[in-house]
mmCIF file of C-alpha atoms in Angstrom:
data_model
loop_
_atom_site.group_PDB
_atom_site.id
_atom_site.type_symbol
_atom_site.label_atom_id
_atom_site.label_comp_id
_atom_site.label_asym_id
_atom_site.label_seq_id
_atom_site.Cartn_x
_atom_site.Cartn_y
_atom_site.Cartn_z
ATOM 1 C CA UNK M 1 -266.691 -16.009 107.351
ATOM 2 C CA UNK M 2 -267.243 -19.533 106.061
ATOM 3 C CA UNK M 3 -267.329 -22.337 108.597
ATOM 4 C CA UNK M 4 -265.907 -25.816 108.123
ATOM 5 C CA UNK M 5 -269.336 -27.445 107.990
ATOM 6 C CA UNK M 6 -270.587 -29.287 104.910
ATOM 7 C CA UNK M 7 -270.506 -26.137 102.813
ATOM 8 C CA UNK M 8 -266.988 -25.313 103.953
ATOM 9 C CA UNK M 9 -265.809 -28.831 103.082
ATOM 10 C CA UNK M 10 -266.807 -28.314 99.487
ATOM 11 C CA UNK M 11 -269.921 -30.421 99.811
ATOM 12 C CA UNK M 12 -273.290 -29.206 98.603
ATOM 13 C CA UNK M 13 -276.422 -30.969 99.838
ATOM 14 C CA UNK M 14 -278.976 -32.278 97.382
ATOM 15 C CA UNK M 15 -282.467 -32.716 98.759
ATOM 16 C CA UNK M 16 -283.242 -36.448 98.843
ATOM 17 C CA UNK M 17 -284.772 -38.892 101.259
ATOM 18 C CA UNK M 18 -282.594 -41.433 103.010
ATOM 19 C CA UNK M 19 -278.890 -41.296 102.484
ATOM 20 C CA UNK M 20 -277.863 -37.896 101.183
ATOM 21 C CA UNK M 21 -275.837 -37.423 98.031
ATOM 22 C CA UNK M 22 -273.170 -34.794 98.317
ATOM 23 C CA UNK M 23 -271.691 -32.844 95.443
ATOM 24 C CA UNK M 24 -267.899 -32.744 95.583
ATOM 25 C CA UNK M 25 -266.252 -29.433 94.786
ATOM 26 C CA UNK M 26 -263.010 -27.726 95.759
ATOM 27 C CA UNK M 27 -262.804 -26.261 99.249
ATOM 28 C CA UNK M 28 -261.920 -22.574 99.009
ATOM 29 C CA UNK M 29 -260.926 -21.915 102.629
ATOM 30 C CA UNK M 30 -257.327 -23.050 103.211
ATOM 31 C CA UNK M 31 -257.840 -24.098 106.854
ATOM 32 C CA UNK M 32 -261.012 -26.034 106.087
ATOM 33 C CA UNK M 33 -259.246 -27.712 103.174
ATOM 34 C CA UNK M 34 -256.405 -28.812 105.490
ATOM 35 C CA UNK M 35 -258.871 -30.218 108.058
ATOM 36 C CA UNK M 36 -260.752 -32.117 105.352
ATOM 37 C CA UNK M 37 -257.459 -33.435 103.951
ATOM 38 C CA UNK M 38 -256.351 -34.788 107.324
ATOM 39 C CA UNK M 39 -259.695 -36.458 108.014
ATOM 40 C CA UNK M 40 -260.020 -37.993 104.572
ATOM 41 C CA UNK M 41 -256.382 -39.115 104.536
ATOM 42 C CA UNK M 42 -256.939 -40.974 107.809
ATOM 43 C CA UNK M 43 -260.121 -42.515 106.384
ATOM 44 C CA UNK M 44 -258.323 -43.621 103.226
ATOM 45 C CA UNK M 45 -255.528 -45.238 105.226
ATOM 46 C CA UNK M 46 -258.080 -46.967 107.470
ATOM 47 C CA UNK M 47 -259.878 -48.375 104.394
ATOM 48 C CA UNK M 48 -256.565 -49.530 102.912
ATOM 49 C CA UNK M 49 -255.706 -51.321 106.162
ATOM 50 C CA UNK M 50 -259.133 -52.982 106.285
ATOM 51 C CA UNK M 51 -258.786 -54.119 102.663
ATOM 52 C CA UNK M 52 -255.381 -55.575 103.461
ATOM 53 C CA UNK M 53 -256.699 -57.531 106.453
ATOM 54 C CA UNK M 54 -259.996 -58.696 104.946
ATOM 55 C CA UNK M 55 -258.665 -59.785 101.565
ATOM 56 C CA UNK M 56 -255.110 -60.769 102.551
ATOM 57 C CA UNK M 57 -253.518 -58.474 99.989
ATOM 58 C CA UNK M 58 -250.609 -56.074 100.011
ATOM 59 C CA UNK M 59 -251.789 -52.477 99.862
ATOM 60 C CA UNK M 60 -249.765 -49.330 99.373
ATOM 61 C CA UNK M 61 -251.073 -45.767 99.441
ATOM 62 C CA UNK M 62 -248.971 -42.757 98.446
ATOM 63 C CA UNK M 63 -250.331 -39.229 98.890
ATOM 64 C CA UNK M 64 -248.379 -36.171 97.793
ATOM 65 C CA UNK M 65 -249.914 -32.848 98.699
ATOM 66 C CA UNK M 66 -250.161 -30.281 95.914
ATOM 67 C CA UNK M 67 -249.491 -27.226 98.021
ATOM 68 C CA UNK M 68 -246.073 -25.613 98.069
ATOM 69 C CA UNK M 69 -244.621 -28.115 100.549
ATOM 70 C CA UNK M 70 -245.376 -31.220 98.485
ATOM 71 C CA UNK M 71 -245.443 -33.326 101.631
ATOM 72 C CA UNK M 72 -245.419 -37.090 101.191
ATOM 73 C CA UNK M 73 -247.775 -39.354 103.132
ATOM 74 C CA UNK M 74 -247.584 -43.095 102.693
ATOM 75 C CA UNK M 75 -249.085 -46.285 104.074
ATOM 76 C CA UNK M 76 -248.099 -49.865 103.422
ATOM 77 C CA UNK M 77 -249.634 -53.067 104.719
ATOM 78 C CA UNK M 78 -246.208 -54.702 104.309
ATOM 79 C CA UNK M 79 -242.815 -53.454 105.399
ATOM 80 C CA UNK M 80 -242.547 -50.634 102.862
ATOM 81 C CA UNK M 81 -244.270 -48.900 99.984
ATOM 82 C CA UNK M 82 -241.001 -49.231 98.063
ATOM 83 C CA UNK M 83 -241.325 -53.028 98.051
ATOM 84 C CA UNK M 84 -244.873 -52.825 96.735
ATOM 85 C CA UNK M 85 -243.837 -50.348 94.024
ATOM 86 C CA UNK M 86 -240.925 -52.580 92.993
ATOM 87 C CA UNK M 87 -243.281 -55.553 92.666
ATOM 88 C CA UNK M 88 -245.656 -53.393 90.626
ATOM 89 C CA UNK M 89 -242.853 -52.280 88.292
ATOM 90 C CA UNK M 90 -241.638 -55.863 87.799
ATOM 91 C CA UNK M 91 -245.189 -56.985 86.888
ATOM 92 C CA UNK M 92 -245.579 -54.082 84.437
ATOM 93 C CA UNK M 93 -242.188 -54.846 82.885
ATOM 94 C CA UNK M 94 -243.040 -58.557 82.556
ATOM 95 C CA UNK M 95 -246.350 -57.710 80.871
ATOM 96 C CA UNK M 96 -244.587 -55.376 78.435
ATOM 97 C CA UNK M 97 -242.090 -58.097 77.549
ATOM 98 C CA UNK M 98 -244.868 -60.647 77.034
ATOM 99 C CA UNK M 99 -246.952 -58.384 74.821
ATOM 100 C CA UNK M 100 -243.838 -57.368 72.863
ATOM 101 C CA UNK M 101 -242.881 -60.989 72.184
ATOM 102 C CA UNK M 102 -246.402 -61.927 71.103
ATOM 103 C CA UNK M 103 -246.850 -58.936 68.822
ATOM 104 C CA UNK M 104 -243.448 -59.546 67.208
ATOM 105 C CA UNK M 105 -244.224 -63.251 66.682
ATOM 106 C CA UNK M 106 -247.716 -62.538 65.332
ATOM 107 C CA UNK M 107 -246.547 -59.812 62.962
ATOM 108 C CA UNK M 108 -243.772 -62.084 61.698
ATOM 109 C CA UNK M 109 -246.197 -64.932 60.951
ATOM 110 C CA UNK M 110 -248.768 -62.606 59.382
ATOM 111 C CA UNK M 111 -246.034 -61.188 57.153
ATOM 112 C CA UNK M 112 -245.083 -64.697 56.045
ATOM 113 C CA UNK M 113 -248.723 -65.473 55.281
ATOM 114 C CA UNK M 114 -249.071 -62.330 53.199
ATOM 115 C CA UNK M 115 -245.925 -63.158 51.247
ATOM 116 C CA UNK M 116 -247.205 -66.692 50.577
ATOM 117 C CA UNK M 117 -250.563 -65.397 49.390
ATOM 118 C CA UNK M 118 -248.915 -62.777 47.149
ATOM 119 C CA UNK M 119 -246.584 -65.398 45.662
ATOM 120 C CA UNK M 120 -249.470 -67.703 44.848
ATOM 121 C CA UNK M 121 -251.459 -64.874 43.280
ATOM 122 C CA UNK M 122 -248.473 -63.807 41.183
ATOM 123 C CA UNK M 123 -247.806 -67.369 40.004
ATOM 124 C CA UNK M 124 -251.161 -67.592 38.314
ATOM 125 C CA UNK M 125 -253.119 -64.987 36.480
ATOM 126 C CA UNK M 126 -255.779 -63.421 38.709
ATOM 127 C CA UNK M 127 -258.369 -63.848 35.952
ATOM 128 C CA UNK M 128 -257.388 -67.514 35.556
ATOM 129 C CA UNK M 129 -258.309 -68.484 39.154
ATOM 130 C CA UNK M 130 -261.076 -70.910 39.580
ATOM 131 C CA UNK M 131 -263.405 -70.897 42.554
ATOM 132 C CA UNK M 132 -261.794 -74.137 43.692
ATOM 133 C CA UNK M 133 -258.313 -72.535 43.682
ATOM 134 C CA UNK M 134 -259.519 -69.569 45.707
ATOM 135 C CA UNK M 135 -261.309 -71.829 48.222
ATOM 136 C CA UNK M 136 -258.129 -73.907 48.557
ATOM 137 C CA UNK M 137 -256.067 -70.742 49.159
ATOM 138 C CA UNK M 138 -258.591 -69.499 51.723
ATOM 139 C CA UNK M 139 -258.441 -72.849 53.572
ATOM 140 C CA UNK M 140 -254.636 -72.697 53.662
ATOM 141 C CA UNK M 141 -254.743 -69.182 55.096
ATOM 142 C CA UNK M 142 -257.297 -70.195 57.737
ATOM 143 C CA UNK M 143 -255.186 -73.217 58.712
ATOM 144 C CA UNK M 144 -252.111 -70.999 59.055
ATOM 145 C CA UNK M 145 -254.010 -68.472 61.155
ATOM 146 C CA UNK M 146 -255.286 -71.262 63.414
ATOM 147 C CA UNK M 147 -251.722 -72.507 63.894
ATOM 148 C CA UNK M 148 -250.519 -68.999 64.756
ATOM 149 C CA UNK M 149 -253.299 -68.508 67.296
ATOM 150 C CA UNK M 150 -252.520 -71.898 68.837
ATOM 151 C CA UNK M 151 -248.821 -71.050 69.136
ATOM 152 C CA UNK M 152 -249.654 -67.632 70.597
ATOM 153 C CA UNK M 153 -251.943 -69.223 73.194
ATOM 154 C CA UNK M 154 -249.240 -71.745 74.045
ATOM 155 C CA UNK M 155 -246.667 -68.948 74.528
ATOM 156 C CA UNK M 156 -249.075 -66.986 76.710
ATOM 157 C CA UNK M 157 -249.784 -70.046 78.885
ATOM 158 C CA UNK M 158 -246.068 -70.686 79.292
ATOM 159 C CA UNK M 159 -245.526 -67.068 80.283
ATOM 160 C CA UNK M 160 -248.352 -67.203 82.817
ATOM 161 C CA UNK M 161 -246.865 -70.390 84.231
ATOM 162 C CA UNK M 162 -243.476 -68.686 84.563
ATOM 163 C CA UNK M 163 -245.038 -65.673 86.272
ATOM 164 C CA UNK M 164 -246.905 -67.922 88.714
ATOM 165 C CA UNK M 165 -243.652 -69.693 89.558
ATOM 166 C CA UNK M 166 -241.956 -66.324 90.111
ATOM 167 C CA UNK M 167 -244.835 -65.240 92.352
ATOM 168 C CA UNK M 168 -244.552 -68.463 94.363
ATOM 169 C CA UNK M 169 -240.819 -67.922 94.745
ATOM 170 C CA UNK M 170 -241.348 -64.323 95.873
ATOM 171 C CA UNK M 171 -243.934 -65.437 98.435
ATOM 172 C CA UNK M 172 -241.486 -68.006 99.815
ATOM 173 C CA UNK M 173 -238.758 -65.363 100.005
ATOM 174 C CA UNK M 174 -241.174 -63.022 101.782
ATOM 175 C CA UNK M 175 -242.015 -65.743 104.308
ATOM 176 C CA UNK M 176 -238.326 -66.379 104.961
ATOM 177 C CA UNK M 177 -237.688 -62.654 105.416
ATOM 178 C CA UNK M 178 -240.611 -62.366 107.854
ATOM 179 C CA UNK M 179 -239.276 -65.296 109.873
ATOM 180 C CA UNK M 180 -235.799 -63.767 109.925
ATOM 181 C CA UNK M 181 -237.233 -60.434 111.003
ATOM 182 C CA UNK M 182 -239.228 -62.082 113.797
ATOM 183 C CA UNK M 183 -236.086 -63.893 115.019
ATOM 184 C CA UNK M 184 -234.133 -60.641 114.981
ATOM 185 C CA UNK M 185 -236.826 -58.904 117.034
ATOM 186 C CA UNK M 186 -236.763 -61.736 119.581
ATOM 187 C CA UNK M 187 -232.974 -61.510 119.840
ATOM 188 C CA UNK M 188 -233.161 -57.751 120.410
ATOM 189 C CA UNK M 189 -235.654 -58.214 123.242
ATOM 190 C CA UNK M 190 -233.299 -60.636 125.010
#
């Protein structure tokens, strides 16, 4: 019968000096797998807590076991994992909106540039263009592209500014909620 030593934990030793490298593979024995899961889950949560304290960040860990039970294990450095997930979703949504606006604006301007270039080419015979005309057209296109890039950068900076203001507001709200929670705890103790 297999024991829950290194081999039982799905780890295979490689011969090296100093710190050993271990090959990770699936643990076959169900009991050994459960023991390893519990130990590693505790280690992961400990690391998440340390990261939260050392770097002053909000950390959320969600673990859903794959076995038939599908048990849920969670850790949050703040009040709840739900709050962290909601903040994550709002950031993802804001990024999608920003990228959507920029791509729409850029594609609109590029379309206008293409129409302008096509109009100018149709107005004169392609064989009748002089080098000077083509250079002039190229300069106009480059100027338009520079203006589009400038406007895009400006929109991105404004969006970042808005997001920073939202973050500041959320931090203030969080501080107020923490203070209210602390007051409520003090009242309960009395």
